[in-house]
Short mmCIF file of C-alpha atoms in Angstrom, two decimals:
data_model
loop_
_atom_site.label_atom_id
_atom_site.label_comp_id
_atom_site.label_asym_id
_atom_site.label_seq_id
_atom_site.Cartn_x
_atom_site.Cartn_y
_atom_site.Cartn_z
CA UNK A 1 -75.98 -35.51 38.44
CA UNK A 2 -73.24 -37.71 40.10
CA UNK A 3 -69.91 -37.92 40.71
CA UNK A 4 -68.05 -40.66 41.67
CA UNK A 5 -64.15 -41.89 41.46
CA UNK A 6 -63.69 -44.99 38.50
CA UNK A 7 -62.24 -47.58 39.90
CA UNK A 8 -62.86 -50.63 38.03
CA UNK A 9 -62.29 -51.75 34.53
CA UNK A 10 -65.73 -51.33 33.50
CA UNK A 11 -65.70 -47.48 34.76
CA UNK A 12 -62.82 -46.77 32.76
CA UNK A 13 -64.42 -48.45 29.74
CA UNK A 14 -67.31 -46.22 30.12
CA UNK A 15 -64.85 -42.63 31.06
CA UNK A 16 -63.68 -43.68 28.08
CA UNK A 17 -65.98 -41.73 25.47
CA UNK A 18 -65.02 -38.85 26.83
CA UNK A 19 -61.44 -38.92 27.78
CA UNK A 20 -60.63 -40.08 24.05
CA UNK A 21 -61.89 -36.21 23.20
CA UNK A 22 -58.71 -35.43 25.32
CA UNK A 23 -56.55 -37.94 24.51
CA UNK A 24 -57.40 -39.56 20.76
CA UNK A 25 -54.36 -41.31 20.45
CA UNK A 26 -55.54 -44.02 22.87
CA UNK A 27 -57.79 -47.11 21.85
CA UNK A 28 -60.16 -48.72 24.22
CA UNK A 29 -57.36 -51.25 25.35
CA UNK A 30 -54.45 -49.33 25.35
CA UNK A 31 -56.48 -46.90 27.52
CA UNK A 32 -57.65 -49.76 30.01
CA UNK A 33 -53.96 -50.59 29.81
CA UNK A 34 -52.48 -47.57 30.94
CA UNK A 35 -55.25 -46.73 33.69
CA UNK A 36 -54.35 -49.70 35.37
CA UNK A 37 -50.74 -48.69 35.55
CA UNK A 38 -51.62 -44.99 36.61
CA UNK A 39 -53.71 -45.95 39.12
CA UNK A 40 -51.06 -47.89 40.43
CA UNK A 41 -48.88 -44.82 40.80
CA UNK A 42 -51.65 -43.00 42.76
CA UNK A 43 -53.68 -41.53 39.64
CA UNK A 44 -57.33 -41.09 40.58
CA UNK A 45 -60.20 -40.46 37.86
CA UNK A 46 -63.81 -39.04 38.66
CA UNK A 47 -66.34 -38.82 36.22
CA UNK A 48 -69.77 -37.08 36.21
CA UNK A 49 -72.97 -38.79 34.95
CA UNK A 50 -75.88 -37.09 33.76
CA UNK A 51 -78.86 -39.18 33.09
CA UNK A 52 -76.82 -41.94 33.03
CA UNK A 53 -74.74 -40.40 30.59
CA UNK A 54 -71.36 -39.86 31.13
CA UNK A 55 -70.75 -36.04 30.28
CA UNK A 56 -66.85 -35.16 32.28
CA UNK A 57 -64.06 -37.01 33.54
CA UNK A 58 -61.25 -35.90 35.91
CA UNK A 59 -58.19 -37.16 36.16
CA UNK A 60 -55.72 -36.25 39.24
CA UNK A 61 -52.82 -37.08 41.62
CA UNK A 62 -52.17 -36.10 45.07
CA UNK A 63 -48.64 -34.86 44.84
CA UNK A 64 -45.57 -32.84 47.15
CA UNK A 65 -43.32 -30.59 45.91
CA UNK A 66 -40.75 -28.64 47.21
CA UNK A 67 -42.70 -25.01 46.08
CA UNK A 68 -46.27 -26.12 47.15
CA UNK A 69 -46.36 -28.93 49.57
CA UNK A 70 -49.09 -31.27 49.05
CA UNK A 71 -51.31 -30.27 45.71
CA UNK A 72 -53.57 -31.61 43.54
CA UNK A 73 -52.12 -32.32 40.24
CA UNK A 74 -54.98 -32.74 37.04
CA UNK A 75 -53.45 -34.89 34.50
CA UNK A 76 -56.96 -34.62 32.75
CA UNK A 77 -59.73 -32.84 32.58
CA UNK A 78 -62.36 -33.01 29.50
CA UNK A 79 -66.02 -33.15 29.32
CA UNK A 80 -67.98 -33.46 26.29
CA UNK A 81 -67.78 -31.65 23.40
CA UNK A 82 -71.52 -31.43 23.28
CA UNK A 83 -71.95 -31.01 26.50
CA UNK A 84 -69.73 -28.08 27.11
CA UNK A 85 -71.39 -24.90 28.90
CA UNK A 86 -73.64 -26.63 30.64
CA UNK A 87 -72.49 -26.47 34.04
CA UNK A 88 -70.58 -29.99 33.83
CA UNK A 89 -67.17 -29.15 33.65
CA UNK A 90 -67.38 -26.23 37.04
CA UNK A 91 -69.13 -29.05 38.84
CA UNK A 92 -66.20 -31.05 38.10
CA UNK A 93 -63.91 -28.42 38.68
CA UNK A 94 -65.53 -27.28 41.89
CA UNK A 95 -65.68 -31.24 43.18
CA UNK A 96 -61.65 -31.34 43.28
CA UNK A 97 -61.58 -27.80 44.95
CA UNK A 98 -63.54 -29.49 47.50
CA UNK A 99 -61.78 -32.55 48.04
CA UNK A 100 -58.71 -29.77 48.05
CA UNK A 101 -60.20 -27.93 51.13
CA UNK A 102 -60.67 -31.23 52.94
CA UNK A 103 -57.28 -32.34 52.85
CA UNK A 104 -55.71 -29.15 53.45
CA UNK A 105 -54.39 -28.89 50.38
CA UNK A 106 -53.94 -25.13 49.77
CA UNK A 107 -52.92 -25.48 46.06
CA UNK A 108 -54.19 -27.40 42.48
CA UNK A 109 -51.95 -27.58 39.43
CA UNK A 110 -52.55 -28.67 35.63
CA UNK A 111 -51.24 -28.63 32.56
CA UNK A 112 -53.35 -27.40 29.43
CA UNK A 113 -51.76 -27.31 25.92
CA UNK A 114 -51.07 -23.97 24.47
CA UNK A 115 -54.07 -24.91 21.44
CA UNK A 116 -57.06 -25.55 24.07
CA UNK A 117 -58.38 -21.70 24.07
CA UNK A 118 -61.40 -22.28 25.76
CA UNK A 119 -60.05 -24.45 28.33
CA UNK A 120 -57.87 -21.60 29.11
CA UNK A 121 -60.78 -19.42 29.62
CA UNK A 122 -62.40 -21.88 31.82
CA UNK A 123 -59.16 -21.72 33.78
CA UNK A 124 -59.07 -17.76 34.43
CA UNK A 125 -62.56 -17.84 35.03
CA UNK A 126 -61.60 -20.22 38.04
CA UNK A 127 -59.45 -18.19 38.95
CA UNK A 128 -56.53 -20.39 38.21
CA UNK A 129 -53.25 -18.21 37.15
CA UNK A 130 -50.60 -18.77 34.22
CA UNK A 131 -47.30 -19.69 36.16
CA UNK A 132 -45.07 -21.80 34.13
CA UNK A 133 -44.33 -23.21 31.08
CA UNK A 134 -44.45 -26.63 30.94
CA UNK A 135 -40.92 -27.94 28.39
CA UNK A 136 -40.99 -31.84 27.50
CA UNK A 137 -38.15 -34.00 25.66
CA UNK A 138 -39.00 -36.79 23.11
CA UNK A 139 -36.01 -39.20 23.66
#
C-alpha cells in the first residue's frame, strides 16, 4: 500500500472514483476544475493505492486560527465503499497525524455531516472530539 500527495491532472482523474462517493454532485470535469483552483489556495489531496487500486483519498489544508494556531484542516476524507474496514481509511487517517507531528502542528480539524454515522464512529475511535457545530448560509 502507498500513499502519495495528487498533484497532477491525471492523479485527480484517478482520486476521482472515490472522492465522487463523497462528493456526487461533481462530474469528472467540474472536479478537475475545482482541484485546480483548491490547490491553488493551498488544498493538498493524498490518496492510498492498493494493488494499484485506488481505495482512500484525503483532502486537507494547512491552516491558523486564532483558537488553535497552525492545524490541519480535512476538507475530505472518503475511502471506498467496498473497501471500508479494511484498514484503509486509519492508514489514511494515521498518515496526516503524522505529517501533524512533523510540523508541530498540535491540532487536526474536519467537518463531517450530521448523516455520515459511521464516519462519526471512525472519528471517536480516533479519538477526535465533537466541538462545534458547523452553520452555513446559501446566498
Amino acid at each position: 500500500m502507498n500513499i502519495q500527495y495528487a498533484t497532477s491532472a491525471a492523479d485527480h482523474t484517478k482520486c476521482f472514483e472515490v472522492m465522487k462517493e463523497l462528493r456526487p454532485h461533481h462530474n469528472l470535469e467540474s472536479f478537475l476544475r475545482t482541484m485546480d483552483a483548491m490547490q491553488k489556495e493551498g488544498y493538498h489531496l493524498l490518496y492510498l493505492e492498493d494493488e494499484g487500486r485506488m481505495v482512500s483519498v484525503a483532502g486537507f489544508r494547512f491552516t491558523t486560527t486564532l483558537y488553535d494556531g497552525l492545524i490541519i484542516d480535512f476538507d475530505d476524507f472518503v475511502t471506498l465503499t467496498n473497501g471500508r474496514s479494511k484498514g484503509y481509511g486509519a492508514m489514511m487517517f494515521d498518515h496526516l497525524v503524522g505529517i501533524a507531528k512533523e510540523k508541530g502542528i498540535k491540532m487536526i480539524h474536519l467537518n463531517s455531516a450530521h448523516h455520515r454515522h459511521d464516519a462519526h464512529r471512525f472519528y471517536l475511535n480516533k479519538k477526535m472530539n465533537i466541538i462545534a457545530h458547523h452553520f452555513r448560509l446559501e446566498v
